[in-house]
PDB file of N, CA and C in Angstrom:
ATOM      1  N   MET A   1      17.878  88.321 153.455  1.00 92.00           N
ATOM      2  CA  MET A   1      18.727  89.166 154.282  1.00 92.00           C
ATOM      3  C   MET A   1      18.460  88.840 155.745  1.00 92.00           C
ATOM      4  N   PRO A   2      19.429  89.104 156.619  1.00 93.00           N
ATOM      5  CA  PRO A   2      19.227  88.806 158.041  1.00 93.00           C
ATOM      6  C   PRO A   2      18.220  89.748 158.695  1.00 93.00           C
ATOM      7  N   LEU A   3      17.585  89.279 159.740  1.00 91.00           N
ATOM      8  CA  LEU A   3      16.590  90.060 160.483  1.00 91.00           C
ATOM      9  C   LEU A   3      17.195  91.354 161.018  1.00 91.00           C
ATOM     10  N   SER A   4      18.470  91.358 161.321  1.00 89.00           N
ATOM     11  CA  SER A   4      19.112  92.552 161.872  1.00 89.00           C
ATOM     12  C   SER A   4      19.129  93.726 160.897  1.00 89.00           C
ATOM     13  N   MET A   5      18.882  93.484 159.617  1.00 91.00           N
ATOM     14  CA  MET A   5      18.898  94.551 158.612  1.00 91.00           C
ATOM     15  C   MET A   5      17.515  95.138 158.331  1.00 91.00           C
ATOM     16  N   ILE A   6      16.472  94.584 158.942  1.00 91.00           N
ATOM     17  CA  ILE A   6      15.115  95.087 158.721  1.00 91.00           C
ATOM     18  C   ILE A   6      14.905  96.352 159.540  1.00 91.00           C
ATOM     19  N   HIS A   7      14.224  97.323 158.959  1.00 90.00           N
ATOM     20  CA  HIS A   7      13.964  98.587 159.653  1.00 90.00           C
ATOM     21  C   HIS A   7      12.815  98.431 160.642  1.00 90.00           C
ATOM     22  N   THR A   8      12.792  99.281 161.648  1.00 92.00           N
ATOM     23  CA  THR A   8      11.750  99.261 162.666  1.00 92.00           C
ATOM     24  C   THR A   8      10.379  99.450 162.030  1.00 92.00           C
ATOM     25  N   GLY A   9       9.429  98.600 162.402  1.00 92.00           N
ATOM     26  CA  GLY A   9       8.061  98.673 161.889  1.00 92.00           C
ATOM     27  C   GLY A   9       7.839  97.918 160.597  1.00 92.00           C
ATOM     28  N   GLU A  10       8.896  97.429 159.990  1.00 90.00           N
ATOM     29  CA  GLU A  10       8.779  96.716 158.712  1.00 90.00           C
ATOM     30  C   GLU A  10       8.593  95.216 158.964  1.00 90.00           C
ATOM     31  N   PRO A  11       7.513  94.627 158.448  1.00 92.00           N
ATOM     32  CA  PRO A  11       7.315  93.188 158.645  1.00 92.00           C
ATOM     33  C   PRO A  11       8.158  92.366 157.667  1.00 92.00           C
ATOM     34  N   GLY A  12       8.490  91.175 158.064  1.00 93.00           N
ATOM     35  CA  GLY A  12       9.226  90.259 157.202  1.00 93.00           C
ATOM     36  C   GLY A  12       8.800  88.836 157.499  1.00 93.00           C
ATOM     37  N   THR A  13       8.918  87.978 156.491  1.00 95.00           N
ATOM     38  CA  THR A  13       8.580  86.563 156.651  1.00 95.00           C
ATOM     39  C   THR A  13       9.872  85.762 156.771  1.00 95.00           C
ATOM     40  N   ILE A  14       9.938  84.912 157.764  1.00 95.00           N
ATOM     41  CA  ILE A  14      11.146  84.114 157.995  1.00 95.00           C
ATOM     42  C   ILE A  14      11.291  83.070 156.891  1.00 95.00           C
ATOM     43  N   LYS A  15      12.454  83.096 156.235  1.00 96.00           N
ATOM     44  CA  LYS A  15      12.752  82.134 155.169  1.00 96.00           C
ATOM     45  C   LYS A  15      13.576  80.965 155.690  1.00 96.00           C
ATOM     46  N   LYS A  16      14.485  81.255 156.639  1.00 94.00           N
ATOM     47  CA  LYS A  16      15.370  80.212 157.150  1.00 94.00           C
ATOM     48  C   LYS A  16      15.927  80.631 158.505  1.00 94.00           C
ATOM     49  N   VAL A  17      16.116  79.667 159.388  1.00 93.00           N
ATOM     50  CA  VAL A  17      16.771  79.905 160.677  1.00 93.00           C
ATOM     51  C   VAL A  17      18.080  79.127 160.653  1.00 93.00           C
ATOM     52  N   GLY A  18      19.195  79.852 160.755  1.00 91.00           N
ATOM     53  CA  GLY A  18      20.507  79.222 160.668  1.00 91.00           C
ATOM     54  C   GLY A  18      21.124  78.997 162.032  1.00 91.00           C
ATOM     55  N   GLY A  19      22.410  78.636 162.015  1.00 89.00           N
ATOM     56  CA  GLY A  19      23.148  78.403 163.253  1.00 89.00           C
ATOM     57  C   GLY A  19      23.246  76.924 163.580  1.00 89.00           C
ATOM     58  N   LYS A  20      23.858  76.646 164.726  1.00 92.00           N
ATOM     59  CA  LYS A  20      23.990  75.264 165.186  1.00 92.00           C
ATOM     60  C   LYS A  20      22.626  74.729 165.606  1.00 92.00           C
ATOM     61  N   GLU A  21      22.545  73.426 165.771  1.00 94.00           N
ATOM     62  CA  GLU A  21      21.281  72.760 166.116  1.00 94.00           C
ATOM     63  C   GLU A  21      20.666  73.335 167.387  1.00 94.00           C
ATOM     64  N   ASP A  22      21.487  73.539 168.425  1.00 93.00           N
ATOM     65  CA  ASP A  22      20.979  74.085 169.690  1.00 93.00           C
ATOM     66  C   ASP A  22      20.406  75.478 169.494  1.00 93.00           C
ATOM     67  N   THR A  23      21.087  76.304 168.704  1.00 90.00           N
ATOM     68  CA  THR A  23      20.635  77.673 168.447  1.00 90.00           C
ATOM     69  C   THR A  23      19.321  77.667 167.680  1.00 90.00           C
ATOM     70  N   ARG A  24      19.237  76.825 166.645  1.00 91.00           N
ATOM     71  CA  ARG A  24      17.999  76.738 165.860  1.00 91.00           C
ATOM     72  C   ARG A  24      16.834  76.293 166.726  1.00 91.00           C
ATOM     73  N   ARG A  25      17.050  75.297 167.566  1.00 93.00           N
ATOM     74  CA  ARG A  25      15.990  74.788 168.438  1.00 93.00           C
ATOM     75  C   ARG A  25      15.528  75.877 169.411  1.00 93.00           C
ATOM     76  N   PHE A  26      16.484  76.627 169.983  1.00 91.00           N
ATOM     77  CA  PHE A  26      16.167  77.712 170.901  1.00 91.00           C
ATOM     78  C   PHE A  26      15.303  78.768 170.207  1.00 91.00           C
ATOM     79  N   LEU A  27      15.710  79.189 169.013  1.00 91.00           N
ATOM     80  CA  LEU A  27      14.959  80.207 168.279  1.00 91.00           C
ATOM     81  C   LEU A  27      13.579  79.701 167.864  1.00 91.00           C
ATOM     82  N   GLU A  28      13.481  78.447 167.474  1.00 91.00           N
ATOM     83  CA  GLU A  28      12.183  77.873 167.098  1.00 91.00           C
ATOM     84  C   GLU A  28      11.252  77.795 168.297  1.00 91.00           C
ATOM     85  N   ASN A  29      11.780  77.527 169.476  1.00 91.00           N
ATOM     86  CA  ASN A  29      10.956  77.509 170.684  1.00 91.00           C
ATOM     87  C   ASN A  29      10.427  78.896 171.023  1.00 91.00           C
ATOM     88  N   LEU A  30      11.153  79.936 170.624  1.00 91.00           N
ATOM     89  CA  LEU A  30      10.693  81.311 170.839  1.00 91.00           C
ATOM     90  C   LEU A  30       9.652  81.732 169.804  1.00 91.00           C
ATOM     91  N   GLY A  31       9.479  80.939 168.739  1.00 91.00           N
ATOM     92  CA  GLY A  31       8.491  81.261 167.710  1.00 91.00           C
ATOM     93  C   GLY A  31       9.085  81.615 166.364  1.00 91.00           C
ATOM     94  N   PHE A  32      10.406  81.618 166.259  1.00 93.00           N
ATOM     95  CA  PHE A  32      11.068  81.949 164.993  1.00 93.00           C
ATOM     96  C   PHE A  32      11.139  80.708 164.112  1.00 93.00           C
ATOM     97  N   VAL A  33      10.041  80.428 163.407  1.00 93.00           N
ATOM     98  CA  VAL A  33       9.962  79.271 162.522  1.00 93.00           C
ATOM     99  C   VAL A  33       9.744  79.756 161.090  1.00 93.00           C
ATOM    100  N   THR A  34      10.115  78.922 160.137  1.00 93.00           N
ATOM    101  CA  THR A  34       9.960  79.263 158.726  1.00 93.00           C
ATOM    102  C   THR A  34       8.500  79.582 158.416  1.00 93.00           C
ATOM    103  N   GLY A  35       8.274  80.714 157.755  1.00 94.00           N
ATOM    104  CA  GLY A  35       6.934  81.136 157.387  1.00 94.00           C
ATOM    105  C   GLY A  35       6.285  82.104 158.353  1.00 94.00           C
ATOM    106  N   ALA A  36       6.842  82.254 159.554  1.00 94.00           N
ATOM    107  CA  ALA A  36       6.278  83.181 160.539  1.00 94.00           C
ATOM    108  C   ALA A  36       6.606  84.621 160.148  1.00 94.00           C
ATOM    109  N   VAL A  37       5.684  85.525 160.447  1.00 94.00           N
ATOM    110  CA  VAL A  37       5.896  86.947 160.167  1.00 94.00           C
ATOM    111  C   VAL A  37       6.476  87.614 161.400  1.00 94.00           C
ATOM    112  N   VAL A  38       7.574  88.355 161.209  1.00 95.00           N
ATOM    113  CA  VAL A  38       8.224  89.072 162.307  1.00 95.00           C
ATOM    114  C   VAL A  38       8.254  90.558 161.986  1.00 95.00           C
ATOM    115  N   THR A  39       8.116  91.375 163.012  1.00 94.00           N
ATOM    116  CA  THR A  39       8.191  92.830 162.868  1.00 94.00           C
ATOM    117  C   THR A  39       9.118  93.367 163.953  1.00 94.00           C
ATOM    118  N   VAL A  40      10.071  94.198 163.551  1.00 93.00           N
ATOM    119  CA  VAL A  40      10.980  94.814 164.517  1.00 93.00           C
ATOM    120  C   VAL A  40      10.245  95.946 165.216  1.00 93.00           C
ATOM    121  N   VAL A  41      10.137  95.869 166.546  1.00 94.00           N
ATOM    122  CA  VAL A  41       9.453  96.888 167.340  1.00 94.00           C
ATOM    123  C   VAL A  41      10.418  98.004 167.696  1.00 94.00           C
ATOM    124  N   SER A  42      11.611  97.645 168.190  1.00 93.00           N
ATOM    125  CA  SER A  42      12.620  98.659 168.521  1.00 93.00           C
ATOM    126  C   SER A  42      14.003  98.037 168.464  1.00 93.00           C
ATOM    127  N   GLU A  43      14.989  98.936 168.399  1.00 91.00           N
ATOM    128  CA  GLU A  43      16.378  98.513 168.301  1.00 91.00           C
ATOM    129  C   GLU A  43      17.222  99.471 169.137  1.00 91.00           C
ATOM    130  N   MET A  44      17.939  98.920 170.113  1.00 89.00           N
ATOM    131  CA  MET A  44      18.769  99.760 170.983  1.00 89.00           C
ATOM    132  C   MET A  44      20.063  99.036 171.330  1.00 89.00           C
ATOM    133  N   GLY A  45      21.178  99.654 171.042  1.00 86.00           N
ATOM    134  CA  GLY A  45      22.469  99.104 171.438  1.00 86.00           C
ATOM    135  C   GLY A  45      22.759  97.721 170.904  1.00 86.00           C
ATOM    136  N   GLY A  46      22.282  97.400 169.724  1.00 83.00           N
ATOM    137  CA  GLY A  46      22.513  96.084 169.136  1.00 83.00           C
ATOM    138  C   GLY A  46      21.480  95.044 169.525  1.00 83.00           C
ATOM    139  N   ASN A  47      20.620  95.349 170.491  1.00 92.00           N
ATOM    140  CA  ASN A  47      19.550  94.430 170.873  1.00 92.00           C
ATOM    141  C   ASN A  47      18.263  94.833 170.162  1.00 92.00           C
ATOM    142  N   MET A  48      17.439  93.857 169.868  1.00 93.00           N
ATOM    143  CA  MET A  48      16.204  94.109 169.139  1.00 93.00           C
ATOM    144  C   MET A  48      15.014  93.532 169.890  1.00 93.00           C
ATOM    145  N   ILE A  49      13.899  94.218 169.821  1.00 94.00           N
ATOM    146  CA  ILE A  49      12.630  93.679 170.308  1.00 94.00           C
ATOM    147  C   ILE A  49      11.782  93.449 169.072  1.00 94.00           C
ATOM    148  N   VAL A  50      11.322  92.220 168.889  1.00 95.00           N
ATOM    149  CA  VAL A  50      10.553  91.873 167.702  1.00 95.00           C
ATOM    150  C   VAL A  50       9.234  91.226 168.087  1.00 95.00           C
ATOM    151  N   ASN A  51       8.222  91.449 167.267  1.00 95.00           N
ATOM    152  CA  ASN A  51       6.942  90.752 167.392  1.00 95.00           C
ATOM    153  C   ASN A  51       7.019  89.502 166.539  1.00 95.00           C
ATOM    154  N   VAL A  52       6.743  88.372 167.135  1.00 92.00           N
ATOM    155  CA  VAL A  52       6.682  87.124 166.380  1.00 92.00           C
ATOM    156  C   VAL A  52       5.573  86.279 166.997  1.00 92.00           C
ATOM    157  N   ARG A  53       4.633  85.863 166.179  1.00 87.00           N
ATOM    158  CA  ARG A  53       3.500  85.039 166.623  1.00 87.00           C
ATOM    159  C   ARG A  53       2.791  85.626 167.837  1.00 87.00           C
ATOM    160  N   ASP A  54       2.392  86.892 167.760  1.00 88.00           N
ATOM    161  CA  ASP A  54       1.622  87.582 168.796  1.00 88.00           C
ATOM    162  C   ASP A  54       2.344  87.695 170.141  1.00 88.00           C
ATOM    163  N   SER A  55       3.668  87.683 170.138  1.00 91.00           N
ATOM    164  CA  SER A  55       4.414  87.921 171.368  1.00 91.00           C
ATOM    165  C   SER A  55       5.653  88.738 171.035  1.00 91.00           C
ATOM    166  N   ARG A  56       6.150  89.456 172.039  1.00 94.00           N
ATOM    167  CA  ARG A  56       7.357  90.260 171.862  1.00 94.00           C
ATOM    168  C   ARG A  56       8.539  89.523 172.460  1.00 94.00           C
ATOM    169  N   VAL A  57       9.623  89.482 171.701  1.00 93.00           N
ATOM    170  CA  VAL A  57      10.816  88.760 172.119  1.00 93.00           C
ATOM    171  C   VAL A  57      12.019  89.677 171.936  1.00 93.00           C
ATOM    172  N   ALA A  58      12.900  89.715 172.925  1.00 94.00           N
ATOM    173  CA  ALA A  58      14.143  90.474 172.819  1.00 94.00           C
ATOM    174  C   ALA A  58      15.268  89.520 172.445  1.00 94.00           C
ATOM    175  N   ILE A  59      16.006  89.876 171.396  1.00 93.00           N
ATOM    176  CA  ILE A  59      17.148  89.060 170.966  1.00 93.00           C
ATOM    177  C   ILE A  59      18.322  89.989 170.661  1.00 93.00           C
ATOM    178  N   GLY A  60      19.513  89.437 170.720  1.00 92.00           N
ATOM    179  CA  GLY A  60      20.721  90.188 170.392  1.00 92.00           C
ATOM    180  C   GLY A  60      20.963  90.186 168.889  1.00 92.00           C
ATOM    181  N   ARG A  61      21.840  91.074 168.452  1.00 90.00           N
ATOM    182  CA  ARG A  61      22.142  91.188 167.027  1.00 90.00           C
ATOM    183  C   ARG A  61      22.733  89.885 166.481  1.00 90.00           C
ATOM    184  N   ASP A  62      23.531  89.169 167.283  1.00 91.00           N
ATOM    185  CA  ASP A  62      24.119  87.922 166.806  1.00 91.00           C
ATOM    186  C   ASP A  62      23.052  86.867 166.508  1.00 91.00           C
ATOM    187  N   MET A  63      22.010  86.814 167.335  1.00 91.00           N
ATOM    188  CA  MET A  63      20.888  85.893 167.075  1.00 91.00           C
ATOM    189  C   MET A  63      20.080  86.370 165.873  1.00 91.00           C
ATOM    190  N   ALA A  64      19.876  87.679 165.760  1.00 92.00           N
ATOM    191  CA  ALA A  64      19.104  88.226 164.642  1.00 92.00           C
ATOM    192  C   ALA A  64      19.802  87.960 163.313  1.00 92.00           C
ATOM    193  N   ASN A  65      21.125  87.881 163.310  1.00 93.00           N
ATOM    194  CA  ASN A  65      21.858  87.591 162.085  1.00 93.00           C
ATOM    195  C   ASN A  65      21.646  86.161 161.602  1.00 93.00           C
ATOM    196  N   LYS A  66      21.212  85.266 162.484  1.00 92.00           N
ATOM    197  CA  LYS A  66      20.973  83.875 162.125  1.00 92.00           C
ATOM    198  C   LYS A  66      19.581  83.647 161.545  1.00 92.00           C
ATOM    199  N   ILE A  67      18.710  84.662 161.620  1.00 93.00           N
ATOM    200  CA  ILE A  67      17.339  84.543 161.123  1.00 93.00           C
ATOM    201  C   ILE A  67      17.253  85.284 159.790  1.00 93.00           C
ATOM    202  N   LEU A  68      16.992  84.542 158.724  1.00 95.00           N
ATOM    203  CA  LEU A  68      16.916  85.138 157.396  1.00 95.00           C
ATOM    204  C   LEU A  68      15.459  85.394 157.008  1.00 95.00           C
ATOM    205  N   VAL A  69      15.199  86.613 156.521  1.00 94.00           N
ATOM    206  CA  VAL A  69      13.846  87.004 156.114  1.00 94.00           C
ATOM    207  C   VAL A  69      13.823  87.377 154.649  1.00 94.00           C
TER     208      VAL A  69
END
């Protein structure tokens, strides 16, 4: 399921990062790689703050839909 469907505080393991090559590369540079554990910290107005690899990253719902957990 996409990262955007995970509830706040629930950890998930990234299974696949989708999208175009540029989008995948951008997300991988932020730490969203296969096998990494992500936790949704908060969700407001379609934007999400997630913990990934000991850092907090803010992404939009459209980007979160490309990350499968």
